mmCIF file of C-alpha atoms in Angstrom:
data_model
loop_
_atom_site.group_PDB
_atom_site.id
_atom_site.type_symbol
_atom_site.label_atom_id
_atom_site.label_comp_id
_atom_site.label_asym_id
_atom_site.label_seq_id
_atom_site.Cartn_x
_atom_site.Cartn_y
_atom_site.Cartn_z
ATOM 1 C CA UNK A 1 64.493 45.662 0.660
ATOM 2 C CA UNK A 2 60.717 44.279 0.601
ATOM 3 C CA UNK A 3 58.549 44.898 3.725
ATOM 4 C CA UNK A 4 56.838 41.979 4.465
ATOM 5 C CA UNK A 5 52.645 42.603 4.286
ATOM 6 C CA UNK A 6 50.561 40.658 6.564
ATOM 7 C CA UNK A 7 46.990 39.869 4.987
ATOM 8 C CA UNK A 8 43.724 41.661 5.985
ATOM 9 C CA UNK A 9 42.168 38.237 7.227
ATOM 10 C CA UNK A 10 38.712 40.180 6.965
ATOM 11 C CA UNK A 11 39.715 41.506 3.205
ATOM 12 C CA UNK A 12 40.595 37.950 3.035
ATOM 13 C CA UNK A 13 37.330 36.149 4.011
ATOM 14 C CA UNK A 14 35.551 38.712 2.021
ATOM 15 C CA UNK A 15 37.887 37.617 -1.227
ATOM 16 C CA UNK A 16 37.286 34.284 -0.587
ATOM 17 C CA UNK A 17 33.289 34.526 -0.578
ATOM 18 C CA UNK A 18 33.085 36.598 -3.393
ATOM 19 C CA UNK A 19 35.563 34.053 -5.223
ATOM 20 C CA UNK A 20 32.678 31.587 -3.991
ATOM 21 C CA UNK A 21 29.847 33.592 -5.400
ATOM 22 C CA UNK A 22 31.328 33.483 -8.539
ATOM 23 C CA UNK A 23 31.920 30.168 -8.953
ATOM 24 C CA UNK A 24 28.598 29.088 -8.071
ATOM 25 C CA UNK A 25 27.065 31.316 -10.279
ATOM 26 C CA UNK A 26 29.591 30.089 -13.149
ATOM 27 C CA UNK A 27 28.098 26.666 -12.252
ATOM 28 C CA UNK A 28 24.356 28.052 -11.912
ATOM 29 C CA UNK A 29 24.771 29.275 -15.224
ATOM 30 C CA UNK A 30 25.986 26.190 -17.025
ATOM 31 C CA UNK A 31 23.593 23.925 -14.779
ATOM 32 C CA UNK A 32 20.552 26.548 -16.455
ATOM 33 C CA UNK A 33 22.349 25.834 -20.085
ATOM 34 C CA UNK A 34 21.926 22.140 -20.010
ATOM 35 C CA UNK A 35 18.491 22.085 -18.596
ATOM 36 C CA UNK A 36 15.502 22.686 -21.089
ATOM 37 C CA UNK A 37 13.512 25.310 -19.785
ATOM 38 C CA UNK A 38 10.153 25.114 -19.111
ATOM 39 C CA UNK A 39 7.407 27.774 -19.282
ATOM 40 C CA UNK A 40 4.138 27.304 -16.932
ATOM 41 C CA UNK A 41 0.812 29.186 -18.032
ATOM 42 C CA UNK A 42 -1.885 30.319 -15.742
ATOM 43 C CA UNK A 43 -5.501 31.022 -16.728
ATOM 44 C CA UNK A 44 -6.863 32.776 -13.948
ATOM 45 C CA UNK A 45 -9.824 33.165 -15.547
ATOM 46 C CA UNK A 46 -9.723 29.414 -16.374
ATOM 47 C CA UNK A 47 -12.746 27.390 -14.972
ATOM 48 C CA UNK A 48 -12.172 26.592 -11.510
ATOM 49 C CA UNK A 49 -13.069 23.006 -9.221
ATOM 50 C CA UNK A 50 -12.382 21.941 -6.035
ATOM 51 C CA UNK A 51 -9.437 20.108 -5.390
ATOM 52 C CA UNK A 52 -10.110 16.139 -4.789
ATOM 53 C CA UNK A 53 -9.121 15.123 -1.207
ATOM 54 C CA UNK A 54 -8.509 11.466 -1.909
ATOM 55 C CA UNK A 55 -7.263 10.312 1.199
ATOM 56 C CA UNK A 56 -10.854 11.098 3.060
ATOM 57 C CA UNK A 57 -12.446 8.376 0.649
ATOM 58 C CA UNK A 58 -10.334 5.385 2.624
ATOM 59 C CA UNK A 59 -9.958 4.126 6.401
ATOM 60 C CA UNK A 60 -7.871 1.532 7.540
ATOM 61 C CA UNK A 61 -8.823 -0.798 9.796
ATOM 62 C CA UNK A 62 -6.323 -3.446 11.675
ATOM 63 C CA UNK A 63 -6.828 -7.169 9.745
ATOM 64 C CA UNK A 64 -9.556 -8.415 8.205
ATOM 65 C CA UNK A 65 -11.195 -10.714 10.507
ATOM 66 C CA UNK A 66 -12.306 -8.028 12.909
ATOM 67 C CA UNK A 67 -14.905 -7.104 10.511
ATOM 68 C CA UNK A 68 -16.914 -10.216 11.322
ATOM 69 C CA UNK A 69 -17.728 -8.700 14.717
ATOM 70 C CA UNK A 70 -21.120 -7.265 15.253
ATOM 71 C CA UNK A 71 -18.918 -4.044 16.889
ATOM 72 C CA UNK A 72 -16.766 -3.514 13.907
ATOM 73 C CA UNK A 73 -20.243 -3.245 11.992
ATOM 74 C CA UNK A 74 -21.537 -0.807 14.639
ATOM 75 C CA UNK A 75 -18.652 1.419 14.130
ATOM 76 C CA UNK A 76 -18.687 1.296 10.117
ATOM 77 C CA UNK A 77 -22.039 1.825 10.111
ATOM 78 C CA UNK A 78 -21.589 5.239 12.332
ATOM 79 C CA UNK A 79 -17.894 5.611 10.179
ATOM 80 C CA UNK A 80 -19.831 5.841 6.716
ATOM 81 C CA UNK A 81 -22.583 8.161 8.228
ATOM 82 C CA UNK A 82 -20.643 10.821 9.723
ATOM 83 C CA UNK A 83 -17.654 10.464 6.940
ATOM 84 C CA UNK A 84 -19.347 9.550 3.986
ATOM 85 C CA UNK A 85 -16.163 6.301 3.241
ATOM 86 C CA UNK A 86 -16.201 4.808 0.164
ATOM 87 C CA UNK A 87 -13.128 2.202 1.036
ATOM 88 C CA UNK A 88 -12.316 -0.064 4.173
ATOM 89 C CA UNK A 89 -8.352 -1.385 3.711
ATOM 90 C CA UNK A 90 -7.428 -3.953 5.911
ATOM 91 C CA UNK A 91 -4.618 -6.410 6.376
ATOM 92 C CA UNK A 92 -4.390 -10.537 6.263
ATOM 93 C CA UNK A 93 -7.388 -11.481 3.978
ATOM 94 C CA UNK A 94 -5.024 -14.530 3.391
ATOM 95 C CA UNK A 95 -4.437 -15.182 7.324
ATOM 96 C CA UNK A 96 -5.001 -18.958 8.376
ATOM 97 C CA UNK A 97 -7.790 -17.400 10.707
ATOM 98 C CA UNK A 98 -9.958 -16.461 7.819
ATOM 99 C CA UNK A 99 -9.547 -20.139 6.243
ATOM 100 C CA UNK A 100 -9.402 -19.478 2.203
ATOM 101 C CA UNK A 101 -6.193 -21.698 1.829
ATOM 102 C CA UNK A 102 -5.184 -25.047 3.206
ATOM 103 C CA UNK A 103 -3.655 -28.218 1.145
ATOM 104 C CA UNK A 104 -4.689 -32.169 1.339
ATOM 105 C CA UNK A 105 -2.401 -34.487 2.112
ATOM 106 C CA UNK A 106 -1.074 -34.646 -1.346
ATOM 107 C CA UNK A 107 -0.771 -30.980 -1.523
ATOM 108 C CA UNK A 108 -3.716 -30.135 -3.594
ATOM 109 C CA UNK A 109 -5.058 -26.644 -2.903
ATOM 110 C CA UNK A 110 -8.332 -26.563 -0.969
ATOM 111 C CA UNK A 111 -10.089 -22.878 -0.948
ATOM 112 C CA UNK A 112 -12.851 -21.987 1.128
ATOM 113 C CA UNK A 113 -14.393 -18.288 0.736
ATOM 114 C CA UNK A 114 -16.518 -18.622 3.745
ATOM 115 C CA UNK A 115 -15.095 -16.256 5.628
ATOM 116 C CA UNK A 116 -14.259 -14.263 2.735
ATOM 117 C CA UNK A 117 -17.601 -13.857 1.274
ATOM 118 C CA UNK A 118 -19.398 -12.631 4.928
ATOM 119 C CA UNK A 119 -16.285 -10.277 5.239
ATOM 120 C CA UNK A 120 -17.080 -8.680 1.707
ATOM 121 C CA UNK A 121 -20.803 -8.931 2.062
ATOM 122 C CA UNK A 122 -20.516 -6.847 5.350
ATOM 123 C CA UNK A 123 -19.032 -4.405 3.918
ATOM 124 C CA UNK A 124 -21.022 -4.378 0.658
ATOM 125 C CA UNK A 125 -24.215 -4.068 3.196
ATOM 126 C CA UNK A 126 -22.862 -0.477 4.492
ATOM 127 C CA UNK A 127 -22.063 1.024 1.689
ATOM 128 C CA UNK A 128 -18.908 0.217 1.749
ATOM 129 C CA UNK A 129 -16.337 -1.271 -0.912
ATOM 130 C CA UNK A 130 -13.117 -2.920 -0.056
ATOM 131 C CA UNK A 131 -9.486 -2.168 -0.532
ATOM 132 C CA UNK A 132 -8.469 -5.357 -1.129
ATOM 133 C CA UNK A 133 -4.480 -6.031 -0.186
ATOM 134 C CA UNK A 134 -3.577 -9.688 -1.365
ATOM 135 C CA UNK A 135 -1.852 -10.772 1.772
ATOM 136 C CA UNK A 136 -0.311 -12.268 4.072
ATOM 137 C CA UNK A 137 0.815 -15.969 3.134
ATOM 138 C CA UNK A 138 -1.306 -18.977 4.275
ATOM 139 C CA UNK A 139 1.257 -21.901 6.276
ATOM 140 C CA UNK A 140 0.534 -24.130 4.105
ATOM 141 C CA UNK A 141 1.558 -21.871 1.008
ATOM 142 C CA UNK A 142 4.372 -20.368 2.994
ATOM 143 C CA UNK A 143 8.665 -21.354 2.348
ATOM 144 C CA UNK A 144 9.560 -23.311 4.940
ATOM 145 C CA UNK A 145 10.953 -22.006 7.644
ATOM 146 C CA UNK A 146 8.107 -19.932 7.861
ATOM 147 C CA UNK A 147 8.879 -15.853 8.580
ATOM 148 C CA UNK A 148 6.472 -14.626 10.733
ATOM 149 C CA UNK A 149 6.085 -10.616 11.660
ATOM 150 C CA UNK A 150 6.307 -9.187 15.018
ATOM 151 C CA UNK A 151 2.361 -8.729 14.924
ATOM 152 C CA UNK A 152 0.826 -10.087 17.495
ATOM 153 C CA UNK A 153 -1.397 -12.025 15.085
ATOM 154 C CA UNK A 154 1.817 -13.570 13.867
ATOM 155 C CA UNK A 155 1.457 -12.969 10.196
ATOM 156 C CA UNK A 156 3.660 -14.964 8.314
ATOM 157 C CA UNK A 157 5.544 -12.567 5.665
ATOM 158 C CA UNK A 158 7.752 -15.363 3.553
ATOM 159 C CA UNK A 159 7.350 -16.022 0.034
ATOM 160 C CA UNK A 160 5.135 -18.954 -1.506
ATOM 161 C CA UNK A 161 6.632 -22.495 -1.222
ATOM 162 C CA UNK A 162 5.182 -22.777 -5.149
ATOM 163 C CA UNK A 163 4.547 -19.744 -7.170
ATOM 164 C CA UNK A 164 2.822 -21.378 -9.365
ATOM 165 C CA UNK A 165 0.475 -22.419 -6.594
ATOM 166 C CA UNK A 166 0.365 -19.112 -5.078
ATOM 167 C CA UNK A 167 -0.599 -17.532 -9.017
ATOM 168 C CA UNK A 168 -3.820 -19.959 -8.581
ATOM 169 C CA UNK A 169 -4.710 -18.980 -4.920
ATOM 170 C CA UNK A 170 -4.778 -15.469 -6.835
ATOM 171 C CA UNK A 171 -6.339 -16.643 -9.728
ATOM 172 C CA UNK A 172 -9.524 -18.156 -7.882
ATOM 173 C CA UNK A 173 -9.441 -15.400 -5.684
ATOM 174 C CA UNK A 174 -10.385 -12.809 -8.364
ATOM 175 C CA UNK A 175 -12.683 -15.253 -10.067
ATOM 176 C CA UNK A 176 -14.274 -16.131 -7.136
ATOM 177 C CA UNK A 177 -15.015 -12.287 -6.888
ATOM 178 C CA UNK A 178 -15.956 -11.524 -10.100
ATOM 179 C CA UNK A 179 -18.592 -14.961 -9.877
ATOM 180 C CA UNK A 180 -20.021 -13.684 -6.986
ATOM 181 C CA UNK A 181 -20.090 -9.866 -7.074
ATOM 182 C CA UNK A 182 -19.965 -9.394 -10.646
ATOM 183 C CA UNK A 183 -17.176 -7.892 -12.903
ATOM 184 C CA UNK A 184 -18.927 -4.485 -12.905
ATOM 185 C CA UNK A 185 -19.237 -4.371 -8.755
ATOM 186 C CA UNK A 186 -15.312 -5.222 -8.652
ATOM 187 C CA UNK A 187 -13.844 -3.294 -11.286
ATOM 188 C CA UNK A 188 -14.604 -0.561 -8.716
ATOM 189 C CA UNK A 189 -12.600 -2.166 -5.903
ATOM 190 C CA UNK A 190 -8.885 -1.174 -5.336
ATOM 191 C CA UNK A 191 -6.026 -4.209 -5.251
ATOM 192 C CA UNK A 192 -2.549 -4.181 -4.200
ATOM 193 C CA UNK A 193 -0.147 -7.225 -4.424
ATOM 194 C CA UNK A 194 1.183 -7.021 -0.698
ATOM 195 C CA UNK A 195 1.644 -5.020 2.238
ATOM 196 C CA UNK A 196 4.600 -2.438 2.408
ATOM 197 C CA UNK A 197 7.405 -5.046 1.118
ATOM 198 C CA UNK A 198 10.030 -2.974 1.400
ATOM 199 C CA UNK A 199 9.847 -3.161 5.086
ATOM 200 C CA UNK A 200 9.657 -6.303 6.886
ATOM 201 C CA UNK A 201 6.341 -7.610 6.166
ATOM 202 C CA UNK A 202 8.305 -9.355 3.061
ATOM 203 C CA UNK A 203 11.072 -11.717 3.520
ATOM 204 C CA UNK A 204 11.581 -12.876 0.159
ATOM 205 C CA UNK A 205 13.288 -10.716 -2.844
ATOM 206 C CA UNK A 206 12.937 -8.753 -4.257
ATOM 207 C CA UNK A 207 11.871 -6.131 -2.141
ATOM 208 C CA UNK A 208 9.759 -3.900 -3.496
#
């Protein structure tokens, strides 16, 4: 007759992690197999240079039509003093309240860089180049219904009604640049198309 043996349950945990062990390194080693190694050399003696801190050569600074105010000047002028800023980023250099984009009644674009030119020229005066971020989307350019942001400047976030219209608010945008500051003065600038459109400050698609 067979006694009946009860297990060890702590001989039994213990099989069961070393059973574990195994297997991962089984799979460790097959993982290792398929990947290419890779060998890293280091020249301690190698010439030596201090590492680039990037993100000290850029503020941001709310939307663009606060640079306008004698203040904001005050406070860029001290900013690029004490910091030594190369680039101001701000939001909504398309906004209605800077004025660059409206339409006649037959829908003809109408640009005016009046705004646009003392914003830039402000800066220029400091010592200070712009981030430029190509947004947010005039009314008048905007799909209808309009989306507008939770800002409380009530930036409207929708793709253009006409992209061919919004390629030739770009278009004279940069050439309006380039005619006034010169190609070699804003090949220096930075550009980006929009502002975070994976979030909601885009409504159309895609997303990002």
């Amino acid at each position: 007759m067979l006694a009946q043996v009860k297990p060890n349950a702590r001989l039994l945990t213990q099989a069961m992690k070393f059973a574990l062990l195994i297997l991962l390194g089984g799979i460790n080693q097959v993982a290792r197999a398929q990947v290419p190694g890779e060998v890293i050399h280091i020249d301690p003696t190698g010439t030596s240079h201090p590492f680039p801190h990037y993100w000290e050569r850029m503020f941001g600074s709310g939307r663009a039509i606060l640079s306008l105010r004698a203040s904001y000047r005050d406070d860029l002028r001290m900013l690029k003093a004490s910091t030594g800023a190369q680039y101001i980023r701000f939001h909504a250099i398309f906004h209605d309240e800077i004025g660059l984009y409206n339409e006649d009644n037959a829908g003809t674009p109408i640009y005016n860089f009046s705004y646009v030119d003392q914003i830039y020229d402000g800066l220029l005066a400091e010592g200070v180049r712009p981030f430029v971020e190509l947004s947010f989307m005039p009314a008048k350019l905007s799909a209808q219904p309009p989306v507008v942001h939770s800002f409380w400047y009530k930036p409207i976030v929708s793709p253009p009604k006409d992209w061919a219209k919004w390629d030739d608010l770009i278009s004279h945008f940069a050439r309006h640049l380039i005619e006034r500051y010169g190609i070699e003065e804003v090949s220096q600038w930075y550009f980006e198309v929009w502002n975070e459109p994976n979030l909601d400050f885009w409504a159309g698609d895609p997303k990002e």
